[in-house]
Short mmCIF file of C-alpha atoms and ligand atoms in Angstrom, two decimals:
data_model
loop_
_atom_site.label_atom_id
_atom_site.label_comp_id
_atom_site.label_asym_id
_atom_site.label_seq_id
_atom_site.Cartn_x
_atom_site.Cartn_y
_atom_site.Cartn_z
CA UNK A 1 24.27 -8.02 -9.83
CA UNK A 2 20.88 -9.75 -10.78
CA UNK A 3 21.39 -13.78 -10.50
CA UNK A 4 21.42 -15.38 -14.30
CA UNK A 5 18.47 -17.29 -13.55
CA UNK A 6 16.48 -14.95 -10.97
CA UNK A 7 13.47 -16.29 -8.99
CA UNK A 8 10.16 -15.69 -10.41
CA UNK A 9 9.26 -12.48 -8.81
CA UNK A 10 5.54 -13.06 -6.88
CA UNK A 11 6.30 -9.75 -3.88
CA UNK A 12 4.38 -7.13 -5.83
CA UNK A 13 2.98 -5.93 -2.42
CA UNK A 14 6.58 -4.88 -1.47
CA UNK A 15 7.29 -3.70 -4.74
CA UNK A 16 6.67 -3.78 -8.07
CA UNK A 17 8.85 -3.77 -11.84
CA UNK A 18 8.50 0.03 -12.96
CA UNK A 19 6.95 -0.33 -16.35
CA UNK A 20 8.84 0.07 -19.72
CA UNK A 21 6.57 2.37 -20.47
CA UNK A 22 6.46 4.80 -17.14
CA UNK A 23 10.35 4.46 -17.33
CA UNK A 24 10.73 5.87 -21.41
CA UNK A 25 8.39 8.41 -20.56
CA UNK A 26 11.22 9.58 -17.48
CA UNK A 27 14.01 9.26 -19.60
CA UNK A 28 13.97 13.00 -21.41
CA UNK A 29 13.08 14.56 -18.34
CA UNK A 30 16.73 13.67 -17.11
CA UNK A 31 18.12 14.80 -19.30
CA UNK A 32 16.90 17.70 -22.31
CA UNK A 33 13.87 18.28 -20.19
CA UNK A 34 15.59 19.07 -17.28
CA UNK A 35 14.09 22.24 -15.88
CA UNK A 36 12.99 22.79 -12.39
CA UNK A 37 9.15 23.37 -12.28
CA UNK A 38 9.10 26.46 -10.28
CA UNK A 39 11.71 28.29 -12.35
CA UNK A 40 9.03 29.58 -14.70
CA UNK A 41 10.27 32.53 -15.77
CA UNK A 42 11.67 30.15 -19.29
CA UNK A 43 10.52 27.26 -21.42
CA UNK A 44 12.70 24.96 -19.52
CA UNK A 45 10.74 25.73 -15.91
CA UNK A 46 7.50 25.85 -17.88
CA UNK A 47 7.85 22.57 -20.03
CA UNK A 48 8.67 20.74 -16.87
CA UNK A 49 5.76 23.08 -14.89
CA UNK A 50 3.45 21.67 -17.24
CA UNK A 51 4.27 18.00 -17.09
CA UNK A 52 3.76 18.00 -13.40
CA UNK A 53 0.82 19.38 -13.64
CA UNK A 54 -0.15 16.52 -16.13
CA UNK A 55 0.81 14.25 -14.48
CA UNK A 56 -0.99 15.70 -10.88
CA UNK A 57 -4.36 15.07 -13.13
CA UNK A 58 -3.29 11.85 -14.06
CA UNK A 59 -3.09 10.70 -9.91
CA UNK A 60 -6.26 12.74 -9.46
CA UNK A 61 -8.04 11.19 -11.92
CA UNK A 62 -7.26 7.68 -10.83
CA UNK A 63 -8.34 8.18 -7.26
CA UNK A 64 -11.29 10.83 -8.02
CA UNK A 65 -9.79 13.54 -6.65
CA UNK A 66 -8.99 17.34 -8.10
CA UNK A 67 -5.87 18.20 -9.35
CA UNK A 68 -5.65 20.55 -6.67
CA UNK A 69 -5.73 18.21 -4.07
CA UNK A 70 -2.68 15.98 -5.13
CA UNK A 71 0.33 16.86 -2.91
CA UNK A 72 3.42 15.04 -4.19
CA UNK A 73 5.60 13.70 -1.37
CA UNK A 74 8.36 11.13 -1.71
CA UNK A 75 6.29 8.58 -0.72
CA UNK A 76 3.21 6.81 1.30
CA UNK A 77 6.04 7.04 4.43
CA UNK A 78 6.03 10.87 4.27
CA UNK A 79 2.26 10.95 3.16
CA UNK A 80 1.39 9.50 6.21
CA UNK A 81 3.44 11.58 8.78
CA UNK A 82 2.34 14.59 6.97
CA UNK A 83 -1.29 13.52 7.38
CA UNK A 84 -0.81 12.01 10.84
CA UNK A 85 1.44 14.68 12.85
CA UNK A 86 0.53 17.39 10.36
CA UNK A 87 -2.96 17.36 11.43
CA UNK A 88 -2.41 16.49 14.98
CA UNK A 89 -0.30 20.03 15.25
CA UNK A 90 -3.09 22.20 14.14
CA UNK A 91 -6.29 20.06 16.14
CA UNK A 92 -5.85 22.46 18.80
CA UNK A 93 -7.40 20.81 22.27
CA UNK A 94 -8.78 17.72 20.03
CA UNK A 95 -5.43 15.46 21.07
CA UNK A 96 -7.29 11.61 20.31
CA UNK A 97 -6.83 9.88 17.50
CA UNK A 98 -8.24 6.19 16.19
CA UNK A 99 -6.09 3.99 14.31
CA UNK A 100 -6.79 0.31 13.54
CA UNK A 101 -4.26 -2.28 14.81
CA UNK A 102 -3.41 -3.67 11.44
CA UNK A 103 -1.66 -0.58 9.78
CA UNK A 104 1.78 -0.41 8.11
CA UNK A 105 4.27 0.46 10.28
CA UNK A 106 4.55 4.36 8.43
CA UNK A 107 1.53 4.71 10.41
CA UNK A 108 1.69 2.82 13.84
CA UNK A 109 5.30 4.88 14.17
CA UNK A 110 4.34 8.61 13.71
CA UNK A 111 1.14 7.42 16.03
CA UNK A 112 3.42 6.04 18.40
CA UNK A 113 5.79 9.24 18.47
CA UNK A 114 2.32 11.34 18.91
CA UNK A 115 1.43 9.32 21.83
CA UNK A 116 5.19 10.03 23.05
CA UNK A 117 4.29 13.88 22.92
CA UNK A 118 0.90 13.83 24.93
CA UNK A 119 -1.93 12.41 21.74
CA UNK A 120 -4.30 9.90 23.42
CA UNK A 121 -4.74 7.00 20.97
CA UNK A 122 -7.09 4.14 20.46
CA UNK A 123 -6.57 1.11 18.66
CA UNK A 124 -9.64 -0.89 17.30
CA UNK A 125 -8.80 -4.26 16.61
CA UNK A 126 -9.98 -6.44 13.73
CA UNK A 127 -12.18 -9.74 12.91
CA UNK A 128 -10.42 -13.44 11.95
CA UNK A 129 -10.42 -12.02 8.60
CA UNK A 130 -8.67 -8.72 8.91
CA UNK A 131 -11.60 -6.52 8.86
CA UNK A 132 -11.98 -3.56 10.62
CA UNK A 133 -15.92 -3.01 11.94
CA UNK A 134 -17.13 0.84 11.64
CA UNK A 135 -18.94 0.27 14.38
CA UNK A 136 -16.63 -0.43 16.38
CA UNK A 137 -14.25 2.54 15.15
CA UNK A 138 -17.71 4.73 15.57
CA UNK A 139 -17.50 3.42 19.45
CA UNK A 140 -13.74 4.95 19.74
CA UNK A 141 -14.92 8.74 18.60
CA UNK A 142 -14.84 10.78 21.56
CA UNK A 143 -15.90 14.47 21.79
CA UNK A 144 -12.08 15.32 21.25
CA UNK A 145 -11.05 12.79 18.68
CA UNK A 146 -9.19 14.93 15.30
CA UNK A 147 -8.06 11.90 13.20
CA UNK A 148 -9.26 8.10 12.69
CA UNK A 149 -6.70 6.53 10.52
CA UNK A 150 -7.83 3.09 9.11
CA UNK A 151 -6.08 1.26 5.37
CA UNK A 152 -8.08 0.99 2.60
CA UNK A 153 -6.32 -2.50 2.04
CA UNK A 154 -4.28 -4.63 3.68
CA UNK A 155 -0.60 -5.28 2.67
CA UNK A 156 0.30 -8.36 3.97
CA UNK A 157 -3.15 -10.46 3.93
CA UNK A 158 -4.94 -8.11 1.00
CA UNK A 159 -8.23 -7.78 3.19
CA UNK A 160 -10.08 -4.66 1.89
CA UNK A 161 -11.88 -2.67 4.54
CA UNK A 162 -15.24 -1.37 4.41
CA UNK A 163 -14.02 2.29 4.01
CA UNK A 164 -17.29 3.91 2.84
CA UNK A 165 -18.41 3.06 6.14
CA UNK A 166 -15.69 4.04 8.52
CA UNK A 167 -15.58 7.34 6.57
CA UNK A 168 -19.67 8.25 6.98
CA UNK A 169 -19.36 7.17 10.60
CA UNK A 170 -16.23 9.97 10.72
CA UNK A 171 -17.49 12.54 8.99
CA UNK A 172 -21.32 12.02 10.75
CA UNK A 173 -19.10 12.37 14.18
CA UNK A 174 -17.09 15.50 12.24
CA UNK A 175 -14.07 13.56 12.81
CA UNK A 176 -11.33 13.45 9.67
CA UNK A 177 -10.47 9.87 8.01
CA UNK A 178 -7.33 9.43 6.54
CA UNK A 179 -7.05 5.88 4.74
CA UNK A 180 -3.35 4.89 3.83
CA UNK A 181 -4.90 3.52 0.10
CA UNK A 182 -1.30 2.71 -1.14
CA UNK A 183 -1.97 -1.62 -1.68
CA UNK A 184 -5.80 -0.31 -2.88
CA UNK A 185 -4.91 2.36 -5.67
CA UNK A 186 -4.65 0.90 -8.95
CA UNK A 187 -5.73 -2.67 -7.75
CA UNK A 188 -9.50 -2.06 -7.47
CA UNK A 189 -11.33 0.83 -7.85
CA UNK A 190 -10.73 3.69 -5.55
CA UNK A 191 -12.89 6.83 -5.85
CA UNK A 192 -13.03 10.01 -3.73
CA UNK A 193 -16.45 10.40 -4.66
CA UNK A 194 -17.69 7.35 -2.79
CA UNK A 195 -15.80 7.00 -0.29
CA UNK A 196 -15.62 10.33 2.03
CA UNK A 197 -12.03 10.29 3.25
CA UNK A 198 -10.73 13.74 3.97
CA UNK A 199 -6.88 12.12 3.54
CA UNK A 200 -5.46 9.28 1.17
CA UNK A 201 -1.93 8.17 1.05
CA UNK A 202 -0.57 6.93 -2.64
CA UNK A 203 2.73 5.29 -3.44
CA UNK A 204 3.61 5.04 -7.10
CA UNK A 205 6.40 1.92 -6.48
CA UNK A 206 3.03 -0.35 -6.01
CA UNK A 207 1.49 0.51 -9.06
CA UNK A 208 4.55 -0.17 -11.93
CA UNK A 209 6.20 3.68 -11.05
CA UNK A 210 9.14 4.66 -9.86
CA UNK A 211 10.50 4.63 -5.90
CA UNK A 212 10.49 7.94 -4.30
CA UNK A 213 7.40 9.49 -5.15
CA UNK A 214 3.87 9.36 -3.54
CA UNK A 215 1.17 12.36 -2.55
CA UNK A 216 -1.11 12.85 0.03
CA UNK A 217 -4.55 13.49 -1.36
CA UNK A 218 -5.70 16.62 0.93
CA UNK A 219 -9.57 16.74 -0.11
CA UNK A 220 -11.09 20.41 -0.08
CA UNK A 221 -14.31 19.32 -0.40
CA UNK A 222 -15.71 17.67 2.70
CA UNK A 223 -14.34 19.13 6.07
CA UNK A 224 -11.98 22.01 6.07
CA UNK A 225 -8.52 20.16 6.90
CA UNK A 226 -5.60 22.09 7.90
CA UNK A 227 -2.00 20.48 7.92
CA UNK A 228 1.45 21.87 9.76
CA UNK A 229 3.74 21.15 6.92
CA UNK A 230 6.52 18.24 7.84
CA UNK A 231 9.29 19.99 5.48
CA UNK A 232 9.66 23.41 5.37
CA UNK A 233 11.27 25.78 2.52
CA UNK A 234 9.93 27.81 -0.24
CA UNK A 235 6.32 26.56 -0.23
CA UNK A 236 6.20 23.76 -2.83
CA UNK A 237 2.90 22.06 -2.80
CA UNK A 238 0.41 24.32 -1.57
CA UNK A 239 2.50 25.00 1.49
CA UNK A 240 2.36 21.84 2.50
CA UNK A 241 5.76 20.03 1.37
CA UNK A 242 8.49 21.81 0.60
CA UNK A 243 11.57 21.02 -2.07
CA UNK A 244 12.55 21.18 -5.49
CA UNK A 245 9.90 18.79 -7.29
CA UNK A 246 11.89 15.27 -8.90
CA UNK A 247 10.07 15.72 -12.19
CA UNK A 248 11.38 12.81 -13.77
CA UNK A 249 9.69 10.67 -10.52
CA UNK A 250 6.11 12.52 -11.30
CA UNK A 251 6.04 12.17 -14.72
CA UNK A 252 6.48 8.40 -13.71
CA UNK A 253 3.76 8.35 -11.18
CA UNK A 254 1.54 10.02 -13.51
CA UNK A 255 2.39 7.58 -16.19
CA UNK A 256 1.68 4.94 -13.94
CA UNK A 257 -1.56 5.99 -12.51
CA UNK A 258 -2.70 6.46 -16.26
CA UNK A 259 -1.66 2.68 -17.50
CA UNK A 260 -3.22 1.29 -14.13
CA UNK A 261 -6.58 3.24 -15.16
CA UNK A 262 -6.62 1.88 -18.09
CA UNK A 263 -5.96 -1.76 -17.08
CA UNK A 264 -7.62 -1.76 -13.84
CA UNK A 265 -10.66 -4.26 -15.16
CA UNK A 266 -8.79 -6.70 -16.87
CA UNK A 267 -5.82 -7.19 -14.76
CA UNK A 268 -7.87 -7.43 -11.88
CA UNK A 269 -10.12 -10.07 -12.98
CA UNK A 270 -6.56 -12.30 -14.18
CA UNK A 271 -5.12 -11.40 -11.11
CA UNK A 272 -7.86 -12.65 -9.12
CA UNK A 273 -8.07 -15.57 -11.45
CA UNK A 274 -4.30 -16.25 -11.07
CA UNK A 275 -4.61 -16.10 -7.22
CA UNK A 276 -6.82 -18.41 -6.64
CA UNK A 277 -5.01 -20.67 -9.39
CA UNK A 278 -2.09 -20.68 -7.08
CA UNK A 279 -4.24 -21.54 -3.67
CA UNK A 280 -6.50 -24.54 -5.32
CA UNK A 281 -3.41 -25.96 -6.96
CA UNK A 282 -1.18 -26.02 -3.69
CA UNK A 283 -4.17 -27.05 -1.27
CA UNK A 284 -4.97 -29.96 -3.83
CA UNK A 285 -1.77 -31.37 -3.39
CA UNK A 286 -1.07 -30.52 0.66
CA UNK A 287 -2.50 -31.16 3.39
CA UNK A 288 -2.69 -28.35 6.22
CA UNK A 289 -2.84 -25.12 4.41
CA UNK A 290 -4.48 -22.15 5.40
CA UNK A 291 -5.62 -18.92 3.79
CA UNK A 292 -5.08 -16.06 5.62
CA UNK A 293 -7.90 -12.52 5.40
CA UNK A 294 -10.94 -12.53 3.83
CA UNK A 295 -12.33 -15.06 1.35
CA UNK A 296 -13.75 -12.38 -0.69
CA UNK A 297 -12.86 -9.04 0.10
CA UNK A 298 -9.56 -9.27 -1.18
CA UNK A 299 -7.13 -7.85 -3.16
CA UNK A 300 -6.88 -9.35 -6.23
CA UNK A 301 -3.17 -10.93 -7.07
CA UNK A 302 -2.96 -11.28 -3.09
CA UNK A 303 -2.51 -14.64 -1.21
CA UNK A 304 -1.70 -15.24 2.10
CA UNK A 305 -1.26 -19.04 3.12
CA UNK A 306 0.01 -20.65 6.19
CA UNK A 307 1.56 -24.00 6.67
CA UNK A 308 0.95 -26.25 8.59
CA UNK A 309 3.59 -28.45 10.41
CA UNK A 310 7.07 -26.46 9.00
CA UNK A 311 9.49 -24.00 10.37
CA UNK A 312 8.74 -20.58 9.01
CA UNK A 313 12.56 -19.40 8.14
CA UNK A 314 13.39 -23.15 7.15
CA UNK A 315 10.65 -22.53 4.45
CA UNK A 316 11.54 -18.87 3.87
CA UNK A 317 15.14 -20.46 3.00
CA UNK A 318 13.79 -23.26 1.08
CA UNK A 319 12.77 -21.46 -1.81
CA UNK A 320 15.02 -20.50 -4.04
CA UNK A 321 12.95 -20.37 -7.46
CA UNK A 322 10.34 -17.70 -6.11
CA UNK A 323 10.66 -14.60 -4.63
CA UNK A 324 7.97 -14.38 -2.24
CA UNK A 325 7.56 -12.78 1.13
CA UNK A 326 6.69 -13.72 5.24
CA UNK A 327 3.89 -11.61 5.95
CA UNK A 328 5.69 -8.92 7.33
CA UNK A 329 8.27 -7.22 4.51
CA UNK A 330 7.86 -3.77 5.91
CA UNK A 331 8.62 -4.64 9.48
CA UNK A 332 12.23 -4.79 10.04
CA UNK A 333 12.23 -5.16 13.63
CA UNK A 334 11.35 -8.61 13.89
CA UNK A 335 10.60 -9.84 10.60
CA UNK A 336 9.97 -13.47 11.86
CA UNK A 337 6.37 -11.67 13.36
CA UNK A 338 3.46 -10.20 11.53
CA UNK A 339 1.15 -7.94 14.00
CA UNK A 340 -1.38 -8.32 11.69
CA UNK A 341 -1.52 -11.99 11.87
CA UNK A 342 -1.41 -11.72 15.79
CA UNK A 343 -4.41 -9.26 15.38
CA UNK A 344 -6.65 -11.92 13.20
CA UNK A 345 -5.83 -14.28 16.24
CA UNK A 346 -3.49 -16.61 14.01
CA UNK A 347 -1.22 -18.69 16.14
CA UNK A 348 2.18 -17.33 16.15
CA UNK A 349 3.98 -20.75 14.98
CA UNK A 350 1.67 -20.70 11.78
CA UNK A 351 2.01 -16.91 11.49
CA UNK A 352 5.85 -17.62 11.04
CA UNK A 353 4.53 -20.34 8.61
CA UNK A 354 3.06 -17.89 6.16
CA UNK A 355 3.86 -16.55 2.89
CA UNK A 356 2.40 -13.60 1.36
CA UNK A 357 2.14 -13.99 -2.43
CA UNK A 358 1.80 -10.44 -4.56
CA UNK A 359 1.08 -11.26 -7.99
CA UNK A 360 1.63 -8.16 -10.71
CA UNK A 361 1.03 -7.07 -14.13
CA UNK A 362 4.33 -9.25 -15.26
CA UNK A 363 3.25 -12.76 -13.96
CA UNK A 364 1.90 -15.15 -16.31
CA UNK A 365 -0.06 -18.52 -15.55
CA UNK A 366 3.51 -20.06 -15.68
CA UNK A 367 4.45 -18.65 -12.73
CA UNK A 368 1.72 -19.41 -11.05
CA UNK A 369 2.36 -23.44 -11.68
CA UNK A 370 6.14 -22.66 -11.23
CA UNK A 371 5.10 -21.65 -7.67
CA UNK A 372 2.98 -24.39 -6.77
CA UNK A 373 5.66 -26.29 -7.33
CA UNK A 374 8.40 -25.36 -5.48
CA UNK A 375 5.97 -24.43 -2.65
CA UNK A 376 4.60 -28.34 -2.55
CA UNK A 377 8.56 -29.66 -2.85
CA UNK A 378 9.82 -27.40 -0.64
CA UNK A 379 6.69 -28.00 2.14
CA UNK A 380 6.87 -31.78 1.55
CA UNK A 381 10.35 -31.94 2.19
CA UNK A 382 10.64 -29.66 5.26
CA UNK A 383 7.86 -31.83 6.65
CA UNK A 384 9.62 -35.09 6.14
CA UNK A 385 12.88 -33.97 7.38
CA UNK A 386 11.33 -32.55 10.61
CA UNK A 387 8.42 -34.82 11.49
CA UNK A 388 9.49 -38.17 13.47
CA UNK A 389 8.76 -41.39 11.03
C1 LIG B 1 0.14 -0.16 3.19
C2 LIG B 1 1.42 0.58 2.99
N1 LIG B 1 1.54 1.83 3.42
C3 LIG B 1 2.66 2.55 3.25
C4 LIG B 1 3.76 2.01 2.63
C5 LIG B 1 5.00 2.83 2.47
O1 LIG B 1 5.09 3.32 1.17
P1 LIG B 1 6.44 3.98 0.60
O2 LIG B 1 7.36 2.86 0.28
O3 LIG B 1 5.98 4.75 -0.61
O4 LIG B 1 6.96 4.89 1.64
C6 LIG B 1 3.69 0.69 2.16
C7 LIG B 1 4.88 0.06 1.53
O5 LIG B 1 5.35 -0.96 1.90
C8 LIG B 1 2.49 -0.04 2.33
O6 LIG B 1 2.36 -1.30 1.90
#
């Protein structure tokens, strides 16, 4: 049961509030809109037919993409094994793949497993500020690389990459990109038509939608991509992901992609504006604070700070009136350790120091100062109780 006074909620990276609005327009599809969308032989299979295919336009339309190139999955997870091992099973004698050092774990797993089952794999690396360098992904092509596999954002310290790039360089080497876009999508703009990425992943729980839904964007323009399916069983999604669609879920996600659309602009410009709100008014008032990624090219509503001088779970503990996150949410093996800190060179005491702030449609400028607050208390008072004199 929620707490009566909850913590401001500032982890929008993990997750975010499915919005009233995404959630009414659910609600009749559990219930008098029930049908399944490939029984459409009556009204029932054909009124919820026809909402998924709205709502596959509405994901298309955010990302740039054709209708006919939305695959619904239940999730970025699944959307990037079924891009990763999919394609891997049907590359024939091209067994090397590229993948940058600071993906989510839904990718660095299936790649590992590959790598388990005879792939050869190279990781590129990344600058101070979390950027990956095309040139140096261009360097890791070899004659018999199928797949480079680099984010379109970052999830813990919001650096965007320079994705344009990285995709000429593939497709100029005929190589297929896949960029997990899941933190990018509905945060800043993200457009097939500019960037040439033969494979996005989407997640609609990032973007105000539901948990459980996500697609795998399988472009039909560029290079011809083939994909073993993952899940097998009556031939749902172009062939490609089998299983009765959750209607209610893609109405959501198309709800979702449709509201972000339309607020994409604004929000990102307070978001931005609320972000750096929160890191002037903490570093004005401590000493030994550091921003982690890139000063710029960043997501906007993303701040990554590390402090300076205090125990990274003592601090984690400490705050009680903010829900905020250590770098490294998705990674349950060690969740004390971010890799992708370790890969921008940060020190590992001050990588345990860090907090990753998310801010999200919901948050208001009172948050924000709510924050700085209990970070300075909290930060101040760890430091006094652990620092001799
Ligand atoms: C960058 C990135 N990729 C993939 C995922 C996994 O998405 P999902 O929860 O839809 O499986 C996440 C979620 O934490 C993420 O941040």
């Amino acid at each position: 049961m929620p707490a009566k006074h909850p913590p401001r909620y500032l982890d929008n990276h993990a997750t975010t509030r499915t919005d009233p609005r995404v959630v009414e327009a659910m609600l009749p599809f559990f219930s008098e809109r029930f049908g399944n969308a490939a029984s459409i032989g009556h009204s029932f299979g054909e009124d919820a037919a026809r909402a998924v295919e709205t709502a596959r336009q509405e994901v298309a339309s955010l990302v740039g993409a054709r209708p006919e190139e939305v695959i619904f999955t239940s999730g970025a997870t699944e959307a990037n094994n079924l891009a990763l091992k999919g394609l891997l099973s049907t590359s024939g004698n091209r067994r090397h793949l590229v993948v940058s050092d600071i993906e989510h774990p839904s990718v660095l797993d299936p790649v590992a497993r590959l790598a388990r089952t005879g792939c050869r794999v190279t990781r590129v690396g990344c600058d101070t500020t979390g950027q990956v360098d095309p040139a140096e992904v261009a360097a890791a092509i070899e004659p018999d690389t199928a797949l480079v596999s680099v984010m379109w954002a970052n999830n813990e310290v919001g650096t965007i990459n320079p994705v344009a790039e990285i995709a000429d360089r593939c497709v100029d080497a005929g190589v297929v990109f896949h960029t997990d876009a899941v933190q990018a999508v509905g945060r800043i703009p993200v457009n097939c038509r500019n960037v040439t990425a033969g494979l996005l992943s989407l997640s609609a729980h990032k973007i105000y939608g539901p948990k459980g839904i996500g697609a795998l964007v399988v472009r039909r323009s560029s290079q011809r991509i083939r994909l073993l399916p993952q899940i097998e069983g009556g031939g749902h999604e172009a062939h490609l992901r089998s299983g009765t669609l959750p209607v209610p879920l893609i109405v959501g996600f198309g709800t979702a992609c449709r509201l972000a659309a339309d607020a994409l602009e604004s929000e990102s410009v307070r978001l931005a504006g609320l972000a750096k709100t929160l890191a002037a008014g903490i570093g004005e008032r401590l000493e030994g604070v550091h921003i982690n990624g890139h000063p710029d090219d960043r997501l906007p509503g993303n701040m990554n700070l590390g402090f300076e001088g205090v125990d990274g779970d003592a601090l984690q503990a400490g705050l009680k009136r903010i829900a905020v996150s250590s770098g490294s949410a998705c990674t349950t093996a060690d969740p004390g350790t971010s890799h992708v800190l370790a890969a921008m060179g940060v020190p590992e005491t001050l990588s345990r120091a860090s907090l990753r702030f998310g801010l999200g449609r919901f948050n208001t400028e009172d948050d924000i100062l709510a924050a700085i607050d209990e970070i300075v208390e909290t930060v101040e008072r760890l430091r006094t109780t652990t620092r001799p004199g």
